[in-house]
Amino acid sequence: MTHSQKTPLHRPAPHESCYLHVKGEARYVHDVPPPPGLLHAALVTSPVAHGRIVELDVSAARALPRVHAVLTAADVPGVNDCSAVIADEPLLADGEVHCCGQAIAVVVAESLADCRAAVAAVKLRVEALPAIFSSREAVAAGSYMNGVHIIERGDVQGALARCALRFSGEIETSGQEHFYLETHAALVLPEEGGTYKITSSTQHPSEVQANVAKVLGIPRNRIVVEVLRMGGGFGGKETQGAHLAAWAALAARHTGRPVECWMNRDQDMLFSGKRHPWYSRYEAGFDAHGVLQALDVFTVPNGGWSNDLSRAILDRCLFHIDNAYFIPHVRFEGRIARTNRPSNTAFRGFGAPQGVMIVEEVFNRAAEALGLDPAELRSRSFYRDDEEHNRTPYDFPLPGPRSQRIHEELMESSEYVARREALEAFNQRSPLVKRGIGYQPLKFGVSFTHSMLNQAGALVLIYSDGSVQLNHGGTEMGQGLHTKMMAVCAHELGVPMGRIRAMNTATDKVPNTSATAASAGTDLNGAAVHAACVTLLARLRPVAAKVLGVDVARAPDIAFADGQVYIPGESYETSFDAVVRRAYEDQVSLSSTGYYRTPNIKYDASIGRGKPFHYYAYGAAVSEVEVNLLTGEHRVLRTDILHDVGDSLVPSIDRGQIEGAFVQGLGWLSCEELVWNDKGFLLTHSPDSYKIPTIGNMPTDFRVELLQQATQPDVIHGSKAVGEPPFLLAISMVTALRHALASVRPGAAIELKVPCTPEAVLREIERLREAVTVQERQHELTT
Amino acid sequence: MNALRFYVNDHLVEESAVSPTTTLLYYLREKLGLFATKEGCNEGDCGACTVAIVDAMAPGGPKFRAINSCLVLLPMVQGKRVYTAEGLATGDDLHEVQKRLAEGFGSQCGYCTPGVVMSMFEAAYREDLDEDWKLDDQMCGNLCRCTGYKPIYDATREVAGTRPEGRFRDVLEKAEASPMTLTYEHGAQRYFTPDSFEALWDVLEDHPTARLVSGGTDLSLEVSKQFKILPLLVSVEGLDALRRLAVDGDTLFIGATARLADVEDVTAERWQPIHRMLRFFGARQIKNRATIGGNLCTASPIGDMGPILVALGATAHLGSREGSRSMSVQDFLVGYRQTALQPSEILTHVTVPAIPATARCVAYKVSKRQELDISAVSAGLYVELDEANTVTLARLSFGGLSARPATRAAQAERALVGAQWTLESVERAAQSLKEDFNPISDHRGSSWYRSMVASNLLRGFFHETASGAVPALPYRPTATVNSFAGR
Ligand SMILES: Cc1cc2nc3c(=O)[nH]c(=O)nc-3n(C[C@H](O)[C@H](O)[C@H](O)COP(=O)(O)OP(=O)(O)OC[C@H]3O[C@@H](n4cnc5c(N)ncnc54)[C@H](O)[C@@H]3O)c2cc1C
Ligand code: FES
Ligand code: FES
């Protein structure tokens, strides 16, 4: 093996913390050994979905033993706001409450049991006001926030009028609880001189820092936020972790003692926002060749009571309604419903899954109406690599769309056509069990659509023994970001992975970071790490020349790989450690920052035009399901995925992201059902009643392949983002279910609702049994 | 009064300064500083808190059992060995299950991982994980939101039943049953585990408000979720006689404290419908603690053992100082959370008669998620046929359709008895079934769904048993009702 082959890049590697995980040594916020004097913070929350606080008397609670403080809005020294984008989220309710579970007061006590006693002792009376819960209700009431976003091209109404097949409809998709296994937590240590050290389970330490500074009314430099790792985030810890840190910081400020704010599962699920439930109306038209020509969509996410990230989520939805399809005439209009639910927030896919569901519903209905294979029908409308078929609705030309290529490869490897035929034959023979197959392509834009956020920093420290500390702005939540960053760093510096330690993410190492989100963590931070390493190597090369005893002019020829430093093909060789030691002796700086910003991202929402993404990820899946017609229960028998991650930085990590995202998507579309009572209280607030997939829900035969020869230009080592896109592939399950149900009554229109719980499926089975098919109606008319 | 004594990762723990309702999870984390074991729900539904104990009294010899530490109160591990993810490595050498999981890419965020490791640990020493569905069953109590489970499944498959060399084999070989008997007090709270019936009757008579506890998978929720302070708990786990699980000729004897995991084993052949119900019951960790006594005495309308035991015509045996009495399980389950137990009386065991060759019997459980979920509908369906294919006896018992547990569908039964066992009469019975029940709607299922499914299960029952054989289920059946037979 030559030295240069010894890079850790593009090779499978276990998660950087895997040995700590399996030994149980990996620490999360709630596992930090309690510092002396630790107090606990818990919340008094709103019992109603919308109301006016008419009495809030905390005196009895304050008087309890072991209770150190009970804090209300009046006790906030700075600004009573803990929001992400628009300042509309009071940290503690003041006067009015807008959802069940909204925080009204913080109790601070010596144990959680003491906290419970204190919460119970708070006298709270809230006068209920009328509440709005769904997007539909909000549309009817005109309850919106944050303006309108319209993306429009061509002449939708004119085109619709010319279409051979034209239909309209409504589609609703449901919310989804993140169900990160680690619930929200933050630990705040007051330190000398009015400074604070915060350990937070957050995807966005800089925002935690900013919000705490705002709430306490102090400059940000007095606060250090550190993230050890998260026990899952999935978007749920992008904005909403800040609240816990702010409550705990407020408590620490008032008591002068360390305070932990940790939520148990029920508290977490009741408090936190979820994936936006979504309501859409659409009208679609296909030409005589079965090509989608026009799509008119009015779409309304349920934002909950405050903005949070809803605007960016709506934007991403609009950017993805087209999915992999070129649609000549479009009008996509989106508005955000303001409702009395917890504020809905980021969740893997960030609006894209909901947007894509609209166009996939359109294709499914069209295929069923035309009696065509929905996979084939979809492929007729793919973006193509020519000027006539490559422009997105926001009029940006897609560079080299990969949908067709992936489609062809996957159709073949999954034997889609043959299996589809075999399934239909099976269904003829099988009265009580039906099978179906579904295909789902995807295109996913990568970048923060708000261009400012596309920047990242890194700080690489080399110690004089040759060991390396790696800091970057991204947070680790299981997605393997640190592993990938270590691979980039090890590759760049030419040292083994084992020489690098990925440090906890901290705001005193890299300032002003963006959230680890939008699947962009690797792209942004990887490029920043790369930049830092390039700087360091530029300093080390001349030193290496000295150590090797060659002329400094030969410095560019020197290779660094796997801890060795040498000139390829020549006998000069030394070690990285020796070069580093010499650099120290020669007074050469061994630390460097690195910085990266994504070039050329510009989008103007007022006209719906621009380039919101740096590039696009592609993929496709084929799923086969089986449905039991007696109970509506169903199961994915097999899933084949072909996914485009560019040249995978660490293929084992990417594969894990694809599998995990897919199964999470299955959960969203099948067993995960949020049920609220008519007062706006969440009934399914624990895993007893909220069912995420278990091991038996993974496809029985699960085949995941990475697209080969897929180098992505201008991204770190030719790779692509992977965190969110494969979530969308789970929609293949819905299409497969529809295929299965089609055999219950061939020709009848299917109205399957999501999530496809056994009950939802059985309802559709029974509806179909009663439904009269088009053919039957014609038959009736003619006889 | 005794101190609590048990071992954690081979270190002796002696404790007398905590409440007897302290959960093992809380104790490990807050008192022992062992943070590997996580709280993901505190209700037995996520598996993040999974630890292993040595069950020295398990049928067939000592076993490791994965259990939910969030539902275990400290006195329940009296005298036992507890292992957590921190305790598996020997020096720098990881346990085989840890190695396989780590190197097989089985951890992402790592939060579920220590619990997953402990379930895999049990799997490594189980010798009966010979079928794929048992691997699912072994692991379905461990939720993982990151991986999509494939690497966890693959790693478990690799280690299952391998009984890795090393000190844990010795632990099993040397395991000796230590008495569970205990009297523990702290503040105003007491926990009592008698080892004789005399002592049990004494305490029950002296303290009419005492709460009985068996595996605790139901009762502990009052502590872990409702934060109740229970003044006096009396455990029946220390009474050897109640643990008996045996086949006596044609009768299955299930002691009140027999673990459902063991009941599952013993019913695999001759009482296959019970076995089949247990396949969809809770998760491995739950079944490793839960008992038949606890299940029946909770008298929950969604309890799963009631319907199948009623269908099989099982008998409940009750004991008190006055002696013993028995009645059908059906009569035992009087109403919503109500049994025929008198004060100071306990359930001692359940007997189940053999299933005659002339009978057809299946158990079904339908829920939103097939694994580790509470039933929307559960059913025990039983008919006996004569040579002329006439139904001579029908017991159709349902959970989830009414407030009373394991209710018989009287009208549907009437429609069947005396009729030919044909699709037509089943269809009539399925129609009558709609009149038998008026189920509630809740987050587990609407009234419409429950009714519809109940009728359809009856139809499925007919299809499945048409061939007469005891119907078995394939790996990962799409539904608990195996409709292939009806093809
Ligand atoms: C995560 C989870 C999943 C579950 N899944 C299922 C499921 O799928 N199906 C299902 O039916 N149940 C399920 N349960 C409920 C519960 O596990 C079972 O009902 C179990 O069988 C209870 O047994 P136990 O020994 O743990 O009961 P315990 O909690 O010990 O006792 C329950 C009640 O019975 C009384 N009791 C116990 N033994 C006796 C006795 N011998 N004499 C008199 N009274 C007695 C106790 O006083 C107590 O009130 C689940 C529970 C959890 C937490
Ligand atoms: S904490 Fe979830 S099962 Fe115990
Ligand atoms: S690895 Fe994150 S929950 Fe399993």
CSV table of N, CA, C and O in Angstrom, one decimal, chain A residues 176-213:
chain,number,residue,atom,x,y,z
A,176,GLN,N,-45.1,15.5,13.6
A,176,GLN,CA,-44.3,14.4,14.1
A,176,GLN,C,-43.5,14.8,15.2
A,176,GLN,O,-42.9,15.9,15.2
A,177,GLU,N,-43.5,14.0,16.3
A,177,GLU,CA,-42.6,14.3,17.4
A,177,GLU,C,-41.2,13.9,17.1
A,177,GLU,O,-41.0,12.8,16.6
A,178,HIS,N,-40.2,14.7,17.5
A,178,HIS,CA,-38.8,14.3,17.2
A,178,HIS,C,-38.4,13.0,17.9
A,178,HIS,O,-37.8,12.2,17.3
A,179,PHE,N,-38.9,12.9,19.1
A,179,PHE,CA,-38.5,11.8,19.9
A,179,PHE,C,-37.0,11.4,19.8
A,179,PHE,O,-36.6,10.3,19.7
A,180,TYR,N,-36.2,12.5,19.9
A,180,TYR,CA,-34.8,12.2,20.2
A,180,TYR,C,-34.8,11.4,21.5
A,180,TYR,O,-35.6,11.7,22.4
A,181,LEU,N,-33.9,10.4,21.7
A,181,LEU,CA,-33.9,9.6,22.9
A,181,LEU,C,-33.5,10.5,24.1
A,181,LEU,O,-34.0,10.2,25.2
A,182,GLU,N,-32.7,11.4,23.9
A,182,GLU,CA,-32.3,12.3,25.0
A,182,GLU,C,-33.2,13.5,25.0
A,182,GLU,O,-33.3,14.3,24.0
A,183,THR,N,-33.9,13.7,26.1
A,183,THR,CA,-34.8,14.8,26.2
A,183,THR,C,-34.0,16.1,26.4
A,183,THR,O,-32.8,16.1,26.7
A,184,HIS,N,-34.7,17.2,26.2
A,184,HIS,CA,-34.1,18.6,26.4
A,184,HIS,C,-33.4,18.7,27.7
A,184,HIS,O,-34.0,18.3,28.8
A,185,ALA,N,-32.2,19.4,27.7
A,185,ALA,CA,-31.6,19.6,29.0
A,185,ALA,C,-30.6,20.7,28.9
A,185,ALA,O,-30.0,20.9,27.8
A,186,ALA,N,-30.4,21.5,30.0
A,186,ALA,CA,-29.3,22.5,30.0
A,186,ALA,C,-28.8,22.6,31.5
A,186,ALA,O,-29.6,22.5,32.4
A,187,LEU,N,-27.6,22.8,31.6
A,187,LEU,CA,-26.9,23.0,32.9
A,187,LEU,C,-26.2,24.3,32.9
A,187,LEU,O,-25.3,24.5,32.0
A,188,VAL,N,-26.5,25.2,33.9
A,188,VAL,CA,-25.8,26.5,33.9
A,188,VAL,C,-25.0,26.6,35.2
A,188,VAL,O,-25.5,26.5,36.3
A,189,LEU,N,-23.8,27.0,35.0
A,189,LEU,CA,-22.9,27.2,36.2
A,189,LEU,C,-22.6,28.7,36.2
A,189,LEU,O,-22.0,29.2,35.2
A,190,PRO,N,-23.0,29.4,37.3
A,190,PRO,CA,-22.6,30.8,37.4
A,190,PRO,C,-21.1,30.8,37.7
A,190,PRO,O,-20.7,30.1,38.6
A,191,GLU,N,-20.3,31.6,37.0
A,191,GLU,CA,-18.9,31.7,37.4
A,191,GLU,C,-18.5,33.1,37.8
A,191,GLU,O,-19.4,34.0,37.9
A,192,GLU,N,-17.3,33.3,38.0
A,192,GLU,CA,-16.9,34.6,38.6
A,192,GLU,C,-17.2,35.8,37.7
A,192,GLU,O,-17.3,35.7,36.5
A,193,GLY,N,-17.5,36.9,38.4
A,193,GLY,CA,-17.7,38.2,37.7
A,193,GLY,C,-18.9,38.2,36.8
A,193,GLY,O,-18.9,38.8,35.7
A,194,GLY,N,-20.0,37.5,37.2
A,194,GLY,CA,-21.2,37.5,36.4
A,194,GLY,C,-21.1,36.8,35.0
A,194,GLY,O,-21.7,37.3,34.0
A,195,THR,N,-20.3,35.8,35.0
A,195,THR,CA,-20.2,35.0,33.7
A,195,THR,C,-20.8,33.7,33.9
A,195,THR,O,-21.0,33.2,35.1
A,196,TYR,N,-21.1,33.0,32.8
A,196,TYR,CA,-21.9,31.8,32.9
A,196,TYR,C,-21.3,30.7,32.0
A,196,TYR,O,-20.9,31.1,30.8
A,197,LYS,N,-21.2,29.5,32.5
A,197,LYS,CA,-20.8,28.4,31.6
A,197,LYS,C,-22.1,27.5,31.5
A,197,LYS,O,-22.7,27.1,32.4
A,198,ILE,N,-22.5,27.3,30.2
A,198,ILE,CA,-23.7,26.6,30.0
A,198,ILE,C,-23.4,25.3,29.2
A,198,ILE,O,-22.7,25.3,28.2
A,199,THR,N,-23.9,24.2,29.7
A,199,THR,CA,-23.8,22.9,28.9
A,199,THR,C,-25.2,22.7,28.4
A,199,THR,O,-26.1,22.6,29.2
A,200,SER,N,-25.3,22.6,27.1
A,200,SER,CA,-26.7,22.5,26.6
A,200,SER,C,-26.8,21.4,25.5
A,200,SER,O,-25.9,21.1,24.8
A,201,SER,N,-28.0,20.8,25.5
A,201,SER,CA,-28.2,19.8,24.4
A,201,SER,C,-28.9,20.6,23.3
A,201,SER,O,-30.1,20.8,23.3
A,202,THR,N,-28.1,21.2,22.4
A,202,THR,CA,-28.6,22.1,21.4
A,202,THR,C,-27.8,21.9,20.1
A,202,THR,O,-26.6,21.6,20.1
A,203,GLN,N,-28.5,22.1,19.0
A,203,GLN,CA,-27.9,22.1,17.7
A,203,GLN,C,-27.3,23.5,17.4
A,203,GLN,O,-26.7,23.7,16.4
A,204,HIS,N,-27.6,24.4,18.3
A,204,HIS,CA,-27.2,25.8,18.0
A,204,HIS,C,-26.7,26.5,19.2
A,204,HIS,O,-27.4,27.4,19.7
A,205,PRO,N,-25.5,26.2,19.6
A,205,PRO,CA,-24.9,26.9,20.8
A,205,PRO,C,-24.8,28.4,20.7
A,205,PRO,O,-25.1,29.1,21.7
A,206,SER,N,-24.6,28.9,19.5
A,206,SER,CA,-24.5,30.4,19.4
A,206,SER,C,-25.8,31.0,19.7
A,206,SER,O,-25.9,32.1,20.2
A,207,GLU,N,-26.9,30.4,19.3
A,207,GLU,CA,-28.2,31.0,19.5
A,207,GLU,C,-28.6,30.9,21.0
A,207,GLU,O,-29.2,31.7,21.6
A,208,VAL,N,-28.2,29.8,21.6
A,208,VAL,CA,-28.4,29.6,23.1
A,208,VAL,C,-27.7,30.8,23.8
A,208,VAL,O,-28.2,31.5,24.6
A,209,GLN,N,-26.4,31.0,23.3
A,209,GLN,CA,-25.6,32.1,23.9
A,209,GLN,C,-26.3,33.4,23.7
A,209,GLN,O,-26.5,34.2,24.7
A,210,ALA,N,-26.8,33.7,22.5
A,210,ALA,CA,-27.4,35.0,22.2
A,210,ALA,C,-28.7,35.2,23.0
A,210,ALA,O,-29.0,36.2,23.5
A,211,ASN,N,-29.5,34.1,23.1
A,211,ASN,CA,-30.8,34.2,23.8
A,211,ASN,C,-30.5,34.4,25.3
A,211,ASN,O,-31.2,35.2,26.0
A,212,VAL,N,-29.6,33.7,25.9
A,212,VAL,CA,-29.3,33.8,27.3
A,212,VAL,C,-28.8,35.2,27.6
A,212,VAL,O,-29.2,35.9,28.5
A,213,ALA,N,-27.9,35.7,26.7
A,213,ALA,CA,-27.4,37.1,26.9
A,213,ALA,C,-28.5,38.1,26.9
A,213,ALA,O,-28.6,39.0,27.7
